[in-house]
Structures are given as structure tokens and as C-alpha cells.
Short mmCIF file of C-alpha atoms in Angstrom, two decimals:
data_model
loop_
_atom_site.label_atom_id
_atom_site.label_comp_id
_atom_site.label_asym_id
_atom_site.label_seq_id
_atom_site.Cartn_x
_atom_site.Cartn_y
_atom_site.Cartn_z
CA UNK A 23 0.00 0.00 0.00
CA UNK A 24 2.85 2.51 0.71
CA UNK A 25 4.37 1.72 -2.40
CA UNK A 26 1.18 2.93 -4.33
CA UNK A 27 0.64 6.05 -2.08
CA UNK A 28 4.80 6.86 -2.99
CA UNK A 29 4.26 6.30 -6.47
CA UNK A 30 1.81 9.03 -6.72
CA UNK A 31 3.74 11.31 -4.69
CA UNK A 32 7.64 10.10 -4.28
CA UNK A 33 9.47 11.86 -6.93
CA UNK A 34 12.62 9.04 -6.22
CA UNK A 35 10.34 5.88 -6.23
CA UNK A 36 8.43 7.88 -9.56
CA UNK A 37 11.51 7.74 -11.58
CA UNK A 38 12.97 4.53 -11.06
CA UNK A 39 9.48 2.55 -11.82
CA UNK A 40 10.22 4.42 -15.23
CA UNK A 41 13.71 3.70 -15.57
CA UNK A 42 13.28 -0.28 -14.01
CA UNK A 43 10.00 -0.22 -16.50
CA UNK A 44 11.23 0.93 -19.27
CA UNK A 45 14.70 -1.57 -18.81
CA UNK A 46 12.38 -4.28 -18.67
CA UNK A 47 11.11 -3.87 -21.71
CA UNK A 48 14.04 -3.29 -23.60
CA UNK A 49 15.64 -6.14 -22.32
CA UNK A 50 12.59 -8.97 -22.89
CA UNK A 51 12.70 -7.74 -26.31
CA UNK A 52 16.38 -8.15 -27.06
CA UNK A 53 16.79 -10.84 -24.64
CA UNK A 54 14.55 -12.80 -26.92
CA UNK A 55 17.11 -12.46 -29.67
CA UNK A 56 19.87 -13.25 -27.51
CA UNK A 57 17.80 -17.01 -26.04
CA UNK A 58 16.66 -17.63 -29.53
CA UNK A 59 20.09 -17.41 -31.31
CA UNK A 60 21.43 -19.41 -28.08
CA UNK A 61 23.98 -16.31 -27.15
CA UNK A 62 22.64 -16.07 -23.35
CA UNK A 63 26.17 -15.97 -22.36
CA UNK A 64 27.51 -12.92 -24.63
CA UNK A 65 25.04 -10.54 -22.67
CA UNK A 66 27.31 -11.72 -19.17
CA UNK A 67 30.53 -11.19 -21.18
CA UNK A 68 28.84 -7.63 -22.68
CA UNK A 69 28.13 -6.17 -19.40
CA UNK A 70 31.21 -7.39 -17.29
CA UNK A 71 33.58 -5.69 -20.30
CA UNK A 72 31.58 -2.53 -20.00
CA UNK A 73 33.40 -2.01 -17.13
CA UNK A 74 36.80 -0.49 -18.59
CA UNK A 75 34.61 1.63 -20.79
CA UNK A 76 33.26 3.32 -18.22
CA UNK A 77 36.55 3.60 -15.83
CA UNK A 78 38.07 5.28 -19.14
CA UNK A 79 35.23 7.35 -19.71
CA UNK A 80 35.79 9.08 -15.98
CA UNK A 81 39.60 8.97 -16.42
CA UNK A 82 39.04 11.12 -19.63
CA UNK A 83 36.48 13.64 -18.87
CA UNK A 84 37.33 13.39 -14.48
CA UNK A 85 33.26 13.69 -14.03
CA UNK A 86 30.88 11.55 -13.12
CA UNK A 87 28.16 11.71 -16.16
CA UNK A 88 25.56 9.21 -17.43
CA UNK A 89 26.01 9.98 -21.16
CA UNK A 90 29.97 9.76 -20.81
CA UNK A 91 29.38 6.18 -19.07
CA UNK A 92 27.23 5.14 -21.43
CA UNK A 93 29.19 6.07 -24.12
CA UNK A 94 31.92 4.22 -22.84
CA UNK A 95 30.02 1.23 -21.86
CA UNK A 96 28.82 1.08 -25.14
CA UNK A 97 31.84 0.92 -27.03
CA UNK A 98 33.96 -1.34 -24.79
CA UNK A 99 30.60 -3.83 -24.92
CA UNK A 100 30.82 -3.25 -28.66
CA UNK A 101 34.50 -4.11 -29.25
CA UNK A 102 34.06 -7.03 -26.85
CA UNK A 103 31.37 -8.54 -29.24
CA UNK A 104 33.61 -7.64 -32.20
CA UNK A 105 36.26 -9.32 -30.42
CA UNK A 106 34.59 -12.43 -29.54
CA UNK A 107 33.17 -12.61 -33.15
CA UNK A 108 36.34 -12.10 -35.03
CA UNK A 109 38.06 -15.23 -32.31
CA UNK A 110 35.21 -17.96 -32.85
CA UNK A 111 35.38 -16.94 -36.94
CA UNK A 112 38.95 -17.00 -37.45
CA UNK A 113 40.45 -19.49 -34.86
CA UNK A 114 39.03 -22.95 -33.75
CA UNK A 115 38.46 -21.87 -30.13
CA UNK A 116 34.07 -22.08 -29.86
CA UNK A 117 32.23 -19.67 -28.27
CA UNK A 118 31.78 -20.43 -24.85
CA UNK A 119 35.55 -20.47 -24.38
CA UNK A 120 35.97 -16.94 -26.72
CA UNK A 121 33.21 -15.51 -24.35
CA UNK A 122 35.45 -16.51 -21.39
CA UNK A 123 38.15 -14.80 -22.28
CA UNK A 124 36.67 -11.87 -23.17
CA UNK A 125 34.72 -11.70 -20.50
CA UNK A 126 37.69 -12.29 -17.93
CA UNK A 127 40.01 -9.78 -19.70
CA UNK A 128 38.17 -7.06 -19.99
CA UNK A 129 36.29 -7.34 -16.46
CA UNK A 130 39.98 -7.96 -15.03
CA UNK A 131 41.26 -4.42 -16.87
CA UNK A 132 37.97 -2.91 -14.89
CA UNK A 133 38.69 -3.90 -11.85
CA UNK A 134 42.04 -2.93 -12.04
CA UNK A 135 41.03 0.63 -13.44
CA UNK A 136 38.50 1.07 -10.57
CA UNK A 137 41.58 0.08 -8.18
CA UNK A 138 43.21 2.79 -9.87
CA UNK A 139 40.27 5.31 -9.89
CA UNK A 140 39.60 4.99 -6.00
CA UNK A 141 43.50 6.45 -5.12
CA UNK A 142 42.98 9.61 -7.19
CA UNK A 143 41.90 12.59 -5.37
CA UNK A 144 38.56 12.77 -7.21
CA UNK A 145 37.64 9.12 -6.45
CA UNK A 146 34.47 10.13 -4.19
CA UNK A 147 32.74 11.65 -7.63
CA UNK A 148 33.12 8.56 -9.39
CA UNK A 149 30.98 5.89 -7.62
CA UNK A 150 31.76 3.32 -10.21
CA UNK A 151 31.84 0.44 -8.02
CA UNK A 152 27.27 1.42 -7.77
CA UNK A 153 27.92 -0.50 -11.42
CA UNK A 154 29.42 -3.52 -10.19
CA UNK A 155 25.59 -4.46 -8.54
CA UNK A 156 23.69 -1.60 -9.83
CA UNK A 157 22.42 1.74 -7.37
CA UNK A 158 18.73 2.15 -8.89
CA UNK A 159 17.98 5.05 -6.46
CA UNK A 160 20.95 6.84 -8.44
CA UNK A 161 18.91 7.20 -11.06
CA UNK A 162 17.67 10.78 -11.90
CA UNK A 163 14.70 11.89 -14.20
CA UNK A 164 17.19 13.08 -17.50
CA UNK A 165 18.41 9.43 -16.73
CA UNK A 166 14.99 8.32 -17.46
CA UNK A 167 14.64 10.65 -20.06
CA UNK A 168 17.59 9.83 -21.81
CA UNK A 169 17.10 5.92 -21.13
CA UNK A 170 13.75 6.39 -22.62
CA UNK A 171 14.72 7.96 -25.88
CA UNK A 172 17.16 5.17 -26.89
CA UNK A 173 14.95 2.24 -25.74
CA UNK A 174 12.64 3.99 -28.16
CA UNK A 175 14.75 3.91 -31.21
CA UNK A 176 15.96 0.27 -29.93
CA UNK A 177 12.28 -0.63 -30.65
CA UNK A 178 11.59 1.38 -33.77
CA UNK A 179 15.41 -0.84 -35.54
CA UNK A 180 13.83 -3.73 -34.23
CA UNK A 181 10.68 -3.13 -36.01
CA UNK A 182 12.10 -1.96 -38.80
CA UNK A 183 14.15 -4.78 -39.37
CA UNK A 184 11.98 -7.74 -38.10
CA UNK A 185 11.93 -9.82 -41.06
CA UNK A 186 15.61 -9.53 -40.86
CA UNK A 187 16.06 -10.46 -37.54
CA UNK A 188 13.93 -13.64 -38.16
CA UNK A 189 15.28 -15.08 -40.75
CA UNK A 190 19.24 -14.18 -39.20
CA UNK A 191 18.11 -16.45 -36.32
CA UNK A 192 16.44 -19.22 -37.71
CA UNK A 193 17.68 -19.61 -41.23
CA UNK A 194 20.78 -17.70 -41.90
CA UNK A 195 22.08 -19.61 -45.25
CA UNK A 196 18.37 -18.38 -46.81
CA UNK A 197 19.23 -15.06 -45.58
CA UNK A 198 22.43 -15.26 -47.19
CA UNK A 199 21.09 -16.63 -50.36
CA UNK A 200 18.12 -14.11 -51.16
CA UNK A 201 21.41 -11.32 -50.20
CA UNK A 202 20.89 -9.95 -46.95
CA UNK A 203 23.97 -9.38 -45.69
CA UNK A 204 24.37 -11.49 -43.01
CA UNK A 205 27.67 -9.95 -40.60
CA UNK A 206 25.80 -6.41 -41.16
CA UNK A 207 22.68 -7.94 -39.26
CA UNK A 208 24.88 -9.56 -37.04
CA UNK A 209 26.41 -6.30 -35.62
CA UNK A 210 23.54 -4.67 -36.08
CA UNK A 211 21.81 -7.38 -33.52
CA UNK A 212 24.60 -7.14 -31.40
CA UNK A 213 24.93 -3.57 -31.04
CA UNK A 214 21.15 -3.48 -29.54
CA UNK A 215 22.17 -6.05 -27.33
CA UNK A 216 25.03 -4.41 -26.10
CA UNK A 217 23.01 -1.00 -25.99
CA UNK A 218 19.95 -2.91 -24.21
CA UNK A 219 23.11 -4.16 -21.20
CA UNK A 220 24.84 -0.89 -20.87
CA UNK A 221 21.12 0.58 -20.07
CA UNK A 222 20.86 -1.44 -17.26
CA UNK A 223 23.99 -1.03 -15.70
CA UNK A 224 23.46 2.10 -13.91
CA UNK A 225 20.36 -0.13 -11.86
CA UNK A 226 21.41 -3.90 -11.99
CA UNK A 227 25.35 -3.40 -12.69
CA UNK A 228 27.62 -5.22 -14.54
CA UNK A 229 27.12 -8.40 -12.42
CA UNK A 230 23.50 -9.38 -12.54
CA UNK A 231 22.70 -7.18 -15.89
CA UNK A 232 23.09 -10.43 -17.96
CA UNK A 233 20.26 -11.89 -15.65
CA UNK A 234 17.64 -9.22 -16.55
CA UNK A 235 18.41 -9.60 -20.14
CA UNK A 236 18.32 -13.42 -20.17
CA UNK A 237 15.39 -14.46 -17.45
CA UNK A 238 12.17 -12.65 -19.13
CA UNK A 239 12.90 -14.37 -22.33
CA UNK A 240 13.79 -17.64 -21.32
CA UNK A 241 10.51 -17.05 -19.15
CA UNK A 242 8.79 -16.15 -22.01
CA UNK A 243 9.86 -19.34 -24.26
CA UNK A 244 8.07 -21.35 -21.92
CA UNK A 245 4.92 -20.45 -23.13
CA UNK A 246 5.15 -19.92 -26.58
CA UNK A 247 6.33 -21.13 -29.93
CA UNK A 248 5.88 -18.16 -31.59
CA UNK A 249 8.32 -15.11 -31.96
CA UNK A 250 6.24 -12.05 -32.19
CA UNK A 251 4.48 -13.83 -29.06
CA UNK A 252 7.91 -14.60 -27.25
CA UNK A 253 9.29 -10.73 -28.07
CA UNK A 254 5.71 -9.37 -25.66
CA UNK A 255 5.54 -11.83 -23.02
CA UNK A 256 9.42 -11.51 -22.42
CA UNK A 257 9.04 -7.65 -22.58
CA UNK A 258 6.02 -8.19 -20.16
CA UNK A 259 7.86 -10.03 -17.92
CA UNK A 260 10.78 -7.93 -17.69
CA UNK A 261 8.32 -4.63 -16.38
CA UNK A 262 6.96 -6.57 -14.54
CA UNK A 263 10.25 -7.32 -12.73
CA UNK A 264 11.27 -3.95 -13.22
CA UNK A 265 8.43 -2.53 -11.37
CA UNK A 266 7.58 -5.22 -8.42
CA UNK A 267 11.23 -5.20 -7.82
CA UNK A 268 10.87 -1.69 -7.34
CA UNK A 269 7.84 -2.22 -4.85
CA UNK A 270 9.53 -4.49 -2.71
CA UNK A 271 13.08 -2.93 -2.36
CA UNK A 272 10.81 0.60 -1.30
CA UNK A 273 9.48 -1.05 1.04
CA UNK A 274 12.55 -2.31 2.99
CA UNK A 275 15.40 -0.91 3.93
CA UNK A 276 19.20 -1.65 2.66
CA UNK A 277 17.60 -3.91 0.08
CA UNK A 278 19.50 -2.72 -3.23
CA UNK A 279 16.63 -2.81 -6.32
CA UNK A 280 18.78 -3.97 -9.05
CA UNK A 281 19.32 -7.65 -6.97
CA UNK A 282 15.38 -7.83 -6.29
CA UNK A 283 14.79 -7.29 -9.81
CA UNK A 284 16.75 -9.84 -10.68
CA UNK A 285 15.82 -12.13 -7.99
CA UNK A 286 11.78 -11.23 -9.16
CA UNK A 287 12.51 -11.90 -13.20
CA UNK A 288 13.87 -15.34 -11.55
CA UNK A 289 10.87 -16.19 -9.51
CA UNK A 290 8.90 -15.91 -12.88
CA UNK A 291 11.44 -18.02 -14.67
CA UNK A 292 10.79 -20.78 -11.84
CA UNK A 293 7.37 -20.01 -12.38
CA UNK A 294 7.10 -20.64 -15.87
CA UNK A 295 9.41 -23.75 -16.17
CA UNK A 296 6.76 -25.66 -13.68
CA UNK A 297 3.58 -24.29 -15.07
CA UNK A 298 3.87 -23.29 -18.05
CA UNK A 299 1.47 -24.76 -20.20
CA UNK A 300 3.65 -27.38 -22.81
CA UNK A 301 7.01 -27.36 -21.35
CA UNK A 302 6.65 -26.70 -18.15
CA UNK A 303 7.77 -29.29 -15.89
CA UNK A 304 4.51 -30.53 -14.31
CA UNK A 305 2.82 -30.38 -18.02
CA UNK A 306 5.91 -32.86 -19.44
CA UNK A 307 5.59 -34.97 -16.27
CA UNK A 308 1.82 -35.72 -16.96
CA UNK A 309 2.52 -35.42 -20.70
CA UNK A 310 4.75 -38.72 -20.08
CA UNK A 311 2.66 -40.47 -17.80
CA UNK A 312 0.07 -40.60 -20.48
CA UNK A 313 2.55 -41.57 -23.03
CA UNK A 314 3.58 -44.43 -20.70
CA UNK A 315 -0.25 -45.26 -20.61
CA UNK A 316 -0.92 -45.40 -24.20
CA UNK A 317 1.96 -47.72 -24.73
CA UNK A 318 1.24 -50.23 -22.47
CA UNK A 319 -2.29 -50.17 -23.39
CA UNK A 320 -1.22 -50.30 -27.11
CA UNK A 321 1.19 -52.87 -26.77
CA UNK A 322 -1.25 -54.85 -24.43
CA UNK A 323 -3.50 -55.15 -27.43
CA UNK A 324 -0.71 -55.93 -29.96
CA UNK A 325 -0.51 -58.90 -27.65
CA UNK A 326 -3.82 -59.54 -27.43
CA UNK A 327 -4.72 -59.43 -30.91
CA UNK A 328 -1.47 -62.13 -31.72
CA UNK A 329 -3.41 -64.47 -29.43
CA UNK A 330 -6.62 -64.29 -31.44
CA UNK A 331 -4.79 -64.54 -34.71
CA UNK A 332 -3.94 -68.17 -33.03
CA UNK A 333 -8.18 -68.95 -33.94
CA UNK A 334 -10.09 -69.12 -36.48
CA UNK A 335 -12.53 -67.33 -34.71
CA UNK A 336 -11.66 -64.13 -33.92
CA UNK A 337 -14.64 -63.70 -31.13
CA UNK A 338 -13.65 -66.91 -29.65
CA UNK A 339 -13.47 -66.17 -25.80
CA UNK A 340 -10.78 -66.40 -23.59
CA UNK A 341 -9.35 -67.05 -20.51
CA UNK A 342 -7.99 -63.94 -18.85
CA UNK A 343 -5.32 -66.16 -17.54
CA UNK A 344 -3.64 -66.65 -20.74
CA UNK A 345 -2.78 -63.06 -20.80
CA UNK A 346 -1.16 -62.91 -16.90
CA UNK A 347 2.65 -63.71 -18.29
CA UNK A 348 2.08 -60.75 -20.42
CA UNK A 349 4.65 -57.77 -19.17
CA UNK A 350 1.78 -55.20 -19.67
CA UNK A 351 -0.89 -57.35 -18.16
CA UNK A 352 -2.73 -55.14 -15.44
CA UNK A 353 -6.20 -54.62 -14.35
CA UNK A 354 -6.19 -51.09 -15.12
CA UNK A 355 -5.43 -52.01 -18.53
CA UNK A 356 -8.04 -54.29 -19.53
CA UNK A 357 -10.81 -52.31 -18.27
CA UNK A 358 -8.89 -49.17 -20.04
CA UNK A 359 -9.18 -51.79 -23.85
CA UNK A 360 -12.85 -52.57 -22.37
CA UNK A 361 -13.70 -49.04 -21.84
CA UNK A 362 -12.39 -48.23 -25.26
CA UNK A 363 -14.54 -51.04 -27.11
CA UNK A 364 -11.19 -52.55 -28.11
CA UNK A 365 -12.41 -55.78 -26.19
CA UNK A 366 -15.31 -57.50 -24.54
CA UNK A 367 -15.21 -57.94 -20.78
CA UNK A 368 -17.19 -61.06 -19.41
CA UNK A 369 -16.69 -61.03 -15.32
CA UNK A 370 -12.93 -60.23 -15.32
CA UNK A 371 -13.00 -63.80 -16.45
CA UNK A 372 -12.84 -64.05 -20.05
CA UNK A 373 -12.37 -61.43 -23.18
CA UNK A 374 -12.53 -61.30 -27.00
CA UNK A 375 -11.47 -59.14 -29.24
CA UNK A 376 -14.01 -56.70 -31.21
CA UNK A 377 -13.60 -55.43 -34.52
CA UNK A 378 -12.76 -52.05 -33.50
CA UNK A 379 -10.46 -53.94 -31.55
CA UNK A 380 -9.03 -55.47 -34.56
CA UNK A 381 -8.91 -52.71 -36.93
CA UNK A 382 -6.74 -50.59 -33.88
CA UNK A 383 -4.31 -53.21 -33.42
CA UNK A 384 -3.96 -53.94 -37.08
CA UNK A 385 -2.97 -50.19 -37.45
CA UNK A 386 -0.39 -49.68 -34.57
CA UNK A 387 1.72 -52.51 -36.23
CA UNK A 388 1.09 -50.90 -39.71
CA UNK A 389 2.73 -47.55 -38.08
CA UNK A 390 5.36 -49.62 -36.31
CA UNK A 391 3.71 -49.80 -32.65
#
């Protein structure tokens, strides 16, 4: 209830719901990208090497300024991707080791700058170790603003070049062959991505940023097959992290918002991979259980049905006895074939086989069981 009453009148909880908000969004939708085209682990490696960028960026200008960070966020993210792009295409190291070292390098030339940083006289105007975890509550309104404005055009490119985008991900050799060009999309991608992480720093930091990219879409890929489906229930999910994060952290104290954001986009990955709908983990475990059902009961009347080819007469009855050695023989089963009309019941004592019986059995061994 406070929360409500400050969001009407709290000028510090008013802007970061906007900033968290708007972050969420951003990241669901370019987080998608990044699940779909299996690169979770480039958004880590993106925001740990934005570190040096934005040491440098104070060491240059000796302020502490948003735009400067950003700026050099941005371009030491950028040259990590370029980095880690021109290793995995020119060398036979993969990706998950070229993401390593990236990532290790350039967050180990951070730290070392911040090291630096903190014995120069200036070092109280620099706070750059709030973008190790993220400081939310730093965040002003032209931080917003400015935050905002780029999320805006990230959305607008991504529009714009949707088609693109799909067919990069899912079939890149058809992109190729109908001449998009496919390392221009690449960076292109990439870039966003990068721009989408350094966004974020300033409220989740370099550390957990990765996490708000990654969780709303893997969330979101629960419950859908579709793309244009995935991109709105992943940017859904991240405001929706963005924002009850934001509740919960103004309503304690010493509780840091950028770790409860993460920790809330986490709860509704934990969420979806038990409930959701297809492949959530309760849905596949009773999805399996009635696979396991239909087999048995199929290969029950396989079984049954090689017995009656033994007779000329197919409604000859038999002893329910005869079918005991069976492997799949169990009560459950035979009234499930009786209940179906596969076979006639008499007492639990004897059974025949009906024609629908017949016809079934006649077309699981057509289709191989």
C-alpha cells in the first residue's frame, strides 16, 4: 500500500518505476534475440567488459556523467562482441571459451582501473563500483529521459528490421542466399544487445545485468512457440520485474533494487518452467505419464490381438489367464481396452477381441507400434 501512495507522490520511487519499467522492456525484447540465437552468455561477457569503458570514460572527462558512461560502456561492450566474433570466426576456439576470455580480460582491466580510480583525489565523484551491482535510487529523471529515448529507437530498428532479424536467427544460409547481408545484421543485432546491457547497468550493474536480459525471455519461451508472441511476453515479464522489484526494495530498507529485480525476473522463470502450459515441468511430467499409458495399453492389445490370430474365430473367448505372463498385463489395462470397445469384458474372467479392436491393433503394427 505505501508503495502505491509513494508512487503518486515520491518523486525518487516515480523515476525509477520508469527507468526499471522501461529496462524491462528493452531487455525482454532483445533478450529474446539473444535465447533464440542461443547467445545467453555474450550478454554476461557484454556487461562485465563494459566495465573499462566506463573507468576510461571518468579517467578522460574526471566527471561523473551518465552519457559519458554510457558512451563508454557502449563501445567497450561493442569491441568485446567484435572481439569475440572475429576469435570464434577465425580461430578454432568455440564460443563459450571466446566468451570466457573476453569476459575475464576485460572485467579484469575494470577492476584494475576502478583500483586505480579509488586512489585519485577525485575518487568520491566517481561511484563506479554502484555498477558492479547496480544503485537504482541513483537514477535521476534526465536518466529516465535519456534511457527512454534510446529504448525507443531500440524498438523502432527492431521493427524496422523484423523480417531480418527472423530469418538471421532461424535460417541464416536463406538469408544469405536471397542477399541480406548477413555480418551487417549480425552487428547490427549485437549492437542493440550491447546497448539494451549498458542501459541497465546504472540499476542492476555489470554483475546481474546479464540476468535481466536473459530471465524474461527464457521465461517467455516457456509459453510460446511463436516469436512475435515470445518478443511481448518476455518484454512483459521484464516490467513486470522492473516494477515489483521496485515495490519491494521501497518497502525495505538496505535492500539494493537492481538484486530484487533480478531475484523477481527469476521467480517468474521458476514459475514458468513448472507451469507453463507445454514445457513446463509438471505439463511434461503428466505429458509422459500418459505416453507411458498409451503404450502399455497399445502394446497390451498388440498382444492380445497375436493371441486371437492363433483362432479361427476371432470372437472366440478367452481365458484372462492366458494373458497374466504378459509384461503389460494389469487390471487397469483391460478395463482401459474394455472401456475403449477394443475388447469385450465377461466377469474379469474371459475377453474377445471386437472389430474395433481389430482394426486398432492392425494399425499400430502398420505404423510400427
Amino acid at each position: 500500500m505505501k508503495f502505491f501512495v509513494d508512487l503518486f507522490t515520491d518523486y525518487t520511487i516515480q523515476t525509477i518505476v520508469m527507468g526499471t519499467a522501461v529496462l524491462g522492456l528493452v531487455s525482454g525484447l532483445l533478450g529474446t534475440w539473444a535465447v533464440l540465437r542461443r547467445q545467453s552468455l555474450l550478454g554476461d561477457a557484454v556487461a562485465h567488459a563494459s566495465l573499462p569503458g566506463i573507468a576510461v570514460a571518468f579517467l578522460i572527462t574526471g566527471v561523473k556523467n551518465s552519457l559519458f558512461f554510457f558512451v563508454g560502456a557502449a563501445l567497450a561492450g561493442w569491441l568485446a562482441t567484435i572481439w569475440i566474433s572475429s576469435i570464434t570466426n577465425n580461430t578454432r576456439i568455440k564460443s563459450d571459451t571466446a566468451l570466457a576470455i573476453v569476459l575475464a580480460v576485460f572485467f579484469g582491466f575494470g577492476m584494475v582501473l576502478i583500483t586505480f580510480i579509488q586512489r585519485m583525489p577525485n575518487a568520491n565523484q566517481a561511484g563506479l563500483e554502484s555498477f558492479l551491482f547496480g544503485q537504482a535510487a541513483t537514477m535521476l529523471r534526465q536518466d529516465v529521459i535519456t534511457i527512454s529515448i534510446i529504448a525507443g529507437a531500440v524498438f523502432a530498428i527492431v521493427g524496422l528490421f523484423w523480417k531480418e532479424f527472423k530469418l538471421l536467427t532461424f535460417d541464416p544460409q536463406f538469408a544469405h542466399s536471397i542477399g541480406f547481408n548477413i555480418k551487417l545484421l549480425d552487428t547490427l543485432l549485437n549492437t542493440l544487445i550491447v546497448i539494451a546491457i549498458v542501459l541497465g547497468l546504472q540499476a542492476a550493474g555489470v554483475v546481474l545485468m546479464s540476468a535481466l536480459l536473459i530471465a524474461p525471455a527464457a521465461a517467455a519461451r516457456q509459453w510460446t512457440n511463436k516469436l512475435k508472441r515470445m518478443a511481448i511476453l518476455a518484454s512483459i515479464f521484464g516490467l513486470i520485474s522492473g516494477v515489483v522489484g521496485t515495490a519491494i526494495s521501497s518497502t525495505a530498507s538496505n535492500l539494493s533494487t537492481g538484486p530484487v529485480i533480478v531475484l523477481i525476473s527469476i521467480f517468474i522463470v521458476a514459475i514458468s518452467f513448472l507451469f507453463a502450459p507445454q514445457r513446463g515441468l509438471i505439463a511434461q511430467f503428466f505429458l509422459k505419464q500418459k505416453n507411458k499409458k498409451r503404450i502399455a495399453l497399445n502394446t497390451m492389445l498388440v498382444n492380445i490381438y497375436q493371441i486371437c490370430g492363433q483362432h479361427e474365430n476371432q470372437e472366440h473367448l478367452h481365458s484372462i489367464s492366458i494373458l497374466k505372463p504378459l509384461p503389460s498385463f494389469n487390471k487397469v489395462t483391460i478395463n482401459k481396452l474394455s472401456e475403449n470397445g477394443l475388447i469385450r469384458l465377461i466377469d474379469m474372467k474371459q475377453w474377445c477381441l471386437t472389430e474395433k479392436g481389430i482394426n486398432k491393433a492392425k494399425q499400430i503394427i502398420e505404423n510400427g507400434g
